[in-house]
Amino acid sequence: MIRRIEKLILREIDFNLLKSHAEKIYPLEAPAILIGKIMANIASVDEVILTKNNDESPISFTIDSTELLEIYKKANRENKEVVGIFHSHPAPPKPSRLDMKFMSSNPFVWIIMSMPGGDFEAYQLWNNILHKVNIIFN
């Protein structure tokens, strides 16, 4: 069960993988799913799963529902959960209106990376309030 997250622990190697994914498919948005564990108000990322942007768009992304279901099954088999969603933006790293719509039904941590610059921020929409989430690298 997802709860309010204040910190997200992410390995630098995983962050570099996300950045490389965003650079590789730029100018399209690059999505990924983060799985791991949540303890209290801290989410820890154990694995990054790079996904295809089915929209093939620079301003939106969709992940194939079959692929998404397999990711959820994998997390469940490993006693983990989806803790975050990553995607790149061609604009500043802030949620778009479309992001906000999907954040309300997917209350994970959302990491947004601005491309091509690589600036990033993490957010969680919790109780209809957008909160910044601190990323701690290890």
JSON list of C-alpha atoms in Angstrom, two decimals:
[
{"chain": "A", "resi": 1, "resn": "MET", "atom": "CA", "xyz": [0.00, 0.00, 0.00]},
{"chain": "A", "resi": 2, "resn": "ILE", "atom": "CA", "xyz": [1.39, 3.37, -1.02]},
{"chain": "A", "resi": 3, "resn": "ARG", "atom": "CA", "xyz": [1.67, 6.04, 1.64]},
{"chain": "A", "resi": 4, "resn": "ARG", "atom": "CA", "xyz": [3.11, 9.53, 1.85]},
{"chain": "A", "resi": 5, "resn": "ILE", "atom": "CA", "xyz": [6.77, 9.37, 0.84]},
{"chain": "A", "resi": 6, "resn": "GLU", "atom": "CA", "xyz": [9.22, 12.02, 1.99]},
{"chain": "A", "resi": 7, "resn": "LYS", "atom": "CA", "xyz": [12.47, 10.44, 0.78]},
{"chain": "A", "resi": 8, "resn": "LEU", "atom": "CA", "xyz": [13.42, 8.18, -2.09]},
{"chain": "A", "resi": 9, "resn": "ILE", "atom": "CA", "xyz": [16.69, 6.25, -1.88]},
{"chain": "A", "resi": 10, "resn": "LEU", "atom": "CA", "xyz": [18.18, 5.69, -5.32]},
{"chain": "A", "resi": 11, "resn": "ARG", "atom": "CA", "xyz": [21.52, 4.18, -6.30]},
{"chain": "A", "resi": 12, "resn": "GLU", "atom": "CA", "xyz": [23.65, 6.42, -8.51]},
{"chain": "A", "resi": 13, "resn": "ILE", "atom": "CA", "xyz": [24.02, 3.59, -11.02]},
{"chain": "A", "resi": 14, "resn": "ASP", "atom": "CA", "xyz": [20.22, 3.46, -11.35]},
{"chain": "A", "resi": 15, "resn": "PHE", "atom": "CA", "xyz": [19.99, 7.24, -11.71]},
{"chain": "A", "resi": 16, "resn": "ASN", "atom": "CA", "xyz": [22.62, 7.08, -14.46]},
{"chain": "A", "resi": 17, "resn": "LEU", "atom": "CA", "xyz": [20.59, 4.34, -16.16]},
{"chain": "A", "resi": 18, "resn": "LEU", "atom": "CA", "xyz": [17.50, 6.59, -16.11]},
{"chain": "A", "resi": 19, "resn": "LYS", "atom": "CA", "xyz": [19.46, 9.54, -17.47]},
{"chain": "A", "resi": 20, "resn": "SER", "atom": "CA", "xyz": [21.00, 7.41, -20.22]},
{"chain": "A", "resi": 21, "resn": "HIS", "atom": "CA", "xyz": [17.53, 6.11, -21.16]},
{"chain": "A", "resi": 22, "resn": "ALA", "atom": "CA", "xyz": [16.23, 9.69, -21.41]},
{"chain": "A", "resi": 23, "resn": "GLU", "atom": "CA", "xyz": [19.21, 10.80, -23.50]},
{"chain": "A", "resi": 24, "resn": "LYS", "atom": "CA", "xyz": [18.92, 7.80, -25.81]},
{"chain": "A", "resi": 25, "resn": "ILE", "atom": "CA", "xyz": [15.32, 8.38, -26.86]},
{"chain": "A", "resi": 26, "resn": "TYR", "atom": "CA", "xyz": [15.28, 12.19, -26.64]},
{"chain": "A", "resi": 27, "resn": "PRO", "atom": "CA", "xyz": [13.27, 14.09, -27.89]},
{"chain": "A", "resi": 28, "resn": "LEU", "atom": "CA", "xyz": [10.64, 11.48, -26.96]},
{"chain": "A", "resi": 29, "resn": "GLU", "atom": "CA", "xyz": [9.60, 11.09, -23.33]},
{"chain": "A", "resi": 30, "resn": "ALA", "atom": "CA", "xyz": [11.41, 8.18, -21.69]},
{"chain": "A", "resi": 31, "resn": "PRO", "atom": "CA", "xyz": [9.40, 6.22, -19.09]},
{"chain": "A", "resi": 32, "resn": "ALA", "atom": "CA", "xyz": [10.58, 3.73, -16.47]},
{"chain": "A", "resi": 33, "resn": "ILE", "atom": "CA", "xyz": [9.15, 1.99, -13.43]},
{"chain": "A", "resi": 34, "resn": "LEU", "atom": "CA", "xyz": [10.92, 1.84, -10.07]},
{"chain": "A", "resi": 35, "resn": "ILE", "atom": "CA", "xyz": [10.34, -1.14, -7.80]},
{"chain": "A", "resi": 36, "resn": "GLY", "atom": "CA", "xyz": [11.49, -1.58, -4.24]},
{"chain": "A", "resi": 37, "resn": "LYS", "atom": "CA", "xyz": [10.23, -1.28, -0.69]},
{"chain": "A", "resi": 38, "resn": "ILE", "atom": "CA", "xyz": [8.62, 1.36, 1.48]},
{"chain": "A", "resi": 39, "resn": "MET", "atom": "CA", "xyz": [9.39, 1.61, 5.18]},
{"chain": "A", "resi": 40, "resn": "ALA", "atom": "CA", "xyz": [7.67, 4.40, 7.11]},
{"chain": "A", "resi": 41, "resn": "ASN", "atom": "CA", "xyz": [7.93, 7.41, 4.80]},
{"chain": "A", "resi": 42, "resn": "ILE", "atom": "CA", "xyz": [11.05, 6.29, 2.89]},
{"chain": "A", "resi": 43, "resn": "ALA", "atom": "CA", "xyz": [10.96, 4.43, -0.43]},
{"chain": "A", "resi": 44, "resn": "SER", "atom": "CA", "xyz": [14.02, 2.50, -1.47]},
{"chain": "A", "resi": 45, "resn": "VAL", "atom": "CA", "xyz": [14.52, 1.63, -5.14]},
{"chain": "A", "resi": 46, "resn": "ASP", "atom": "CA", "xyz": [15.88, -1.89, -5.71]},
{"chain": "A", "resi": 47, "resn": "GLU", "atom": "CA", "xyz": [15.37, -2.06, -9.45]},
{"chain": "A", "resi": 48, "resn": "VAL", "atom": "CA", "xyz": [14.74, 0.26, -12.38]},
{"chain": "A", "resi": 49, "resn": "ILE", "atom": "CA", "xyz": [12.79, -1.18, -15.29]},
{"chain": "A", "resi": 50, "resn": "LEU", "atom": "CA", "xyz": [13.14, 0.84, -18.48]},
{"chain": "A", "resi": 51, "resn": "THR", "atom": "CA", "xyz": [9.99, 0.81, -20.59]},
{"chain": "A", "resi": 52, "resn": "LYS", "atom": "CA", "xyz": [8.98, 1.81, -24.08]},
{"chain": "A", "resi": 53, "resn": "ASN", "atom": "CA", "xyz": [6.95, 4.95, -24.68]},
{"chain": "A", "resi": 54, "resn": "ASN", "atom": "CA", "xyz": [4.04, 3.58, -26.71]},
{"chain": "A", "resi": 55, "resn": "ASP", "atom": "CA", "xyz": [2.95, 7.14, -27.52]},
{"chain": "A", "resi": 56, "resn": "GLU", "atom": "CA", "xyz": [6.32, 7.79, -29.22]},
{"chain": "A", "resi": 57, "resn": "SER", "atom": "CA", "xyz": [5.72, 11.41, -28.25]},
{"chain": "A", "resi": 58, "resn": "PRO", "atom": "CA", "xyz": [7.87, 14.24, -26.89]},
{"chain": "A", "resi": 59, "resn": "ILE", "atom": "CA", "xyz": [4.99, 15.43, -24.68]},
{"chain": "A", "resi": 60, "resn": "SER", "atom": "CA", "xyz": [3.35, 12.28, -23.31]},
{"chain": "A", "resi": 61, "resn": "PHE", "atom": "CA", "xyz": [4.02, 8.63, -22.53]},
{"chain": "A", "resi": 62, "resn": "THR", "atom": "CA", "xyz": [2.06, 5.43, -22.21]},
{"chain": "A", "resi": 63, "resn": "ILE", "atom": "CA", "xyz": [3.45, 2.12, -21.00]},
{"chain": "A", "resi": 64, "resn": "ASP", "atom": "CA", "xyz": [1.97, -1.01, -22.52]},
{"chain": "A", "resi": 65, "resn": "SER", "atom": "CA", "xyz": [-0.59, -2.48, -20.11]},
{"chain": "A", "resi": 66, "resn": "THR", "atom": "CA", "xyz": [0.76, -6.03, -20.54]},
{"chain": "A", "resi": 67, "resn": "GLU", "atom": "CA", "xyz": [4.29, -4.84, -19.74]},
{"chain": "A", "resi": 68, "resn": "LEU", "atom": "CA", "xyz": [2.99, -2.92, -16.73]},
{"chain": "A", "resi": 69, "resn": "LEU", "atom": "CA", "xyz": [1.10, -5.96, -15.45]},
{"chain": "A", "resi": 70, "resn": "GLU", "atom": "CA", "xyz": [4.27, -8.08, -15.74]},
{"chain": "A", "resi": 71, "resn": "ILE", "atom": "CA", "xyz": [6.19, -5.47, -13.73]},
{"chain": "A", "resi": 72, "resn": "TYR", "atom": "CA", "xyz": [3.55, -5.58, -10.97]},
{"chain": "A", "resi": 73, "resn": "LYS", "atom": "CA", "xyz": [3.66, -9.40, -10.96]},
{"chain": "A", "resi": 74, "resn": "LYS", "atom": "CA", "xyz": [7.47, -9.35, -10.74]},
{"chain": "A", "resi": 75, "resn": "ALA", "atom": "CA", "xyz": [7.37, -6.92, -7.83]},
{"chain": "A", "resi": 76, "resn": "ASN", "atom": "CA", "xyz": [4.77, -9.06, -6.07]},
{"chain": "A", "resi": 77, "resn": "ARG", "atom": "CA", "xyz": [6.78, -12.27, -6.57]},
{"chain": "A", "resi": 78, "resn": "GLU", "atom": "CA", "xyz": [9.79, -10.55, -5.01]},
{"chain": "A", "resi": 79, "resn": "ASN", "atom": "CA", "xyz": [7.76, -9.14, -2.08]},
{"chain": "A", "resi": 80, "resn": "LYS", "atom": "CA", "xyz": [8.33, -5.63, -3.41]},
{"chain": "A", "resi": 81, "resn": "GLU", "atom": "CA", "xyz": [6.10, -2.96, -4.85]},
{"chain": "A", "resi": 82, "resn": "VAL", "atom": "CA", "xyz": [6.09, -0.23, -7.44]},
{"chain": "A", "resi": 83, "resn": "VAL", "atom": "CA", "xyz": [7.49, 2.79, -5.62]},
{"chain": "A", "resi": 84, "resn": "GLY", "atom": "CA", "xyz": [7.94, 5.21, -8.47]},
{"chain": "A", "resi": 85, "resn": "ILE", "atom": "CA", "xyz": [7.52, 6.28, -12.05]},
{"chain": "A", "resi": 86, "resn": "PHE", "atom": "CA", "xyz": [10.19, 8.08, -14.04]},
{"chain": "A", "resi": 87, "resn": "HIS", "atom": "CA", "xyz": [9.82, 10.03, -17.23]},
{"chain": "A", "resi": 88, "resn": "SER", "atom": "CA", "xyz": [11.60, 12.76, -19.09]},
{"chain": "A", "resi": 89, "resn": "HIS", "atom": "CA", "xyz": [10.15, 16.08, -20.22]},
{"chain": "A", "resi": 90, "resn": "PRO", "atom": "CA", "xyz": [11.16, 18.55, -22.92]},
{"chain": "A", "resi": 91, "resn": "ALA", "atom": "CA", "xyz": [10.41, 21.27, -20.36]},
{"chain": "A", "resi": 92, "resn": "PRO", "atom": "CA", "xyz": [11.34, 22.06, -16.74]},
{"chain": "A", "resi": 93, "resn": "PRO", "atom": "CA", "xyz": [11.04, 19.07, -14.37]},
{"chain": "A", "resi": 94, "resn": "LYS", "atom": "CA", "xyz": [7.56, 19.87, -13.11]},
{"chain": "A", "resi": 95, "resn": "PRO", "atom": "CA", "xyz": [4.38, 17.82, -13.53]},
{"chain": "A", "resi": 96, "resn": "SER", "atom": "CA", "xyz": [2.23, 18.76, -16.50]},
{"chain": "A", "resi": 97, "resn": "ARG", "atom": "CA", "xyz": [-1.56, 18.82, -16.23]},
{"chain": "A", "resi": 98, "resn": "LEU", "atom": "CA", "xyz": [-1.60, 15.36, -17.79]},
{"chain": "A", "resi": 99, "resn": "ASP", "atom": "CA", "xyz": [0.98, 14.16, -15.24]},
{"chain": "A", "resi": 100, "resn": "MET", "atom": "CA", "xyz": [-1.18, 15.51, -12.41]},
{"chain": "A", "resi": 101, "resn": "LYS", "atom": "CA", "xyz": [-4.17, 13.60, -13.75]},
{"chain": "A", "resi": 102, "resn": "PHE", "atom": "CA", "xyz": [-2.25, 10.32, -13.73]},
{"chain": "A", "resi": 103, "resn": "MET", "atom": "CA", "xyz": [-0.48, 11.07, -10.45]},
{"chain": "A", "resi": 104, "resn": "SER", "atom": "CA", "xyz": [-3.85, 11.13, -8.72]},
{"chain": "A", "resi": 105, "resn": "SER", "atom": "CA", "xyz": [-4.52, 7.50, -9.68]},
{"chain": "A", "resi": 106, "resn": "ASN", "atom": "CA", "xyz": [-0.86, 6.44, -9.32]},
{"chain": "A", "resi": 107, "resn": "PRO", "atom": "CA", "xyz": [0.25, 8.00, -6.02]},
{"chain": "A", "resi": 108, "resn": "PHE", "atom": "CA", "xyz": [3.85, 6.83, -6.28]},
{"chain": "A", "resi": 109, "resn": "VAL", "atom": "CA", "xyz": [6.91, 9.03, -6.39]},
{"chain": "A", "resi": 110, "resn": "TRP", "atom": "CA", "xyz": [7.23, 10.57, -9.84]},
{"chain": "A", "resi": 111, "resn": "ILE", "atom": "CA", "xyz": [10.74, 11.53, -10.95]},
{"chain": "A", "resi": 112, "resn": "ILE", "atom": "CA", "xyz": [10.68, 13.99, -13.82]},
{"chain": "A", "resi": 113, "resn": "MET", "atom": "CA", "xyz": [13.85, 14.79, -15.74]},
{"chain": "A", "resi": 114, "resn": "SER", "atom": "CA", "xyz": [14.12, 17.81, -18.01]},
{"chain": "A", "resi": 115, "resn": "MET", "atom": "CA", "xyz": [15.82, 17.07, -21.30]},
{"chain": "A", "resi": 116, "resn": "PRO", "atom": "CA", "xyz": [18.23, 17.77, -22.76]},
{"chain": "A", "resi": 117, "resn": "GLY", "atom": "CA", "xyz": [19.65, 19.44, -19.63]},
{"chain": "A", "resi": 118, "resn": "GLY", "atom": "CA", "xyz": [19.13, 16.58, -17.17]},
{"chain": "A", "resi": 119, "resn": "ASP", "atom": "CA", "xyz": [17.67, 18.64, -14.30]},
{"chain": "A", "resi": 120, "resn": "PHE", "atom": "CA", "xyz": [15.30, 16.51, -12.24]},
{"chain": "A", "resi": 121, "resn": "GLU", "atom": "CA", "xyz": [12.80, 16.65, -9.39]},
{"chain": "A", "resi": 122, "resn": "ALA", "atom": "CA", "xyz": [10.70, 14.07, -7.58]},
{"chain": "A", "resi": 123, "resn": "TYR", "atom": "CA", "xyz": [7.09, 14.55, -6.54]},
{"chain": "A", "resi": 124, "resn": "GLN", "atom": "CA", "xyz": [4.17, 12.73, -5.00]},
{"chain": "A", "resi": 125, "resn": "LEU", "atom": "CA", "xyz": [0.56, 13.80, -5.24]},
{"chain": "A", "resi": 126, "resn": "TRP", "atom": "CA", "xyz": [-0.84, 12.92, -1.83]},
{"chain": "A", "resi": 127, "resn": "ASN", "atom": "CA", "xyz": [-4.34, 13.90, -0.65]},
{"chain": "A", "resi": 128, "resn": "ASN", "atom": "CA", "xyz": [-4.58, 16.20, -3.69]},
{"chain": "A", "resi": 129, "resn": "ILE", "atom": "CA", "xyz": [-1.49, 18.14, -2.60]},
{"chain": "A", "resi": 130, "resn": "LEU", "atom": "CA", "xyz": [1.70, 18.04, -4.67]},
{"chain": "A", "resi": 131, "resn": "HIS", "atom": "CA", "xyz": [4.70, 17.32, -2.45]},
{"chain": "A", "resi": 132, "resn": "LYS", "atom": "CA", "xyz": [8.36, 17.39, -3.42]},
{"chain": "A", "resi": 133, "resn": "VAL", "atom": "CA", "xyz": [10.23, 14.22, -2.49]},
{"chain": "A", "resi": 134, "resn": "ASN", "atom": "CA", "xyz": [13.90, 14.31, -1.55]},
{"chain": "A", "resi": 135, "resn": "ILE", "atom": "CA", "xyz": [16.10, 11.92, -3.51]},
{"chain": "A", "resi": 136, "resn": "ILE", "atom": "CA", "xyz": [18.97, 10.44, -1.54]},
{"chain": "A", "resi": 137, "resn": "PHE", "atom": "CA", "xyz": [21.71, 8.85, -3.62]},
{"chain": "A", "resi": 138, "resn": "ASN", "atom": "CA", "xyz": [23.70, 5.90, -2.36]}
]
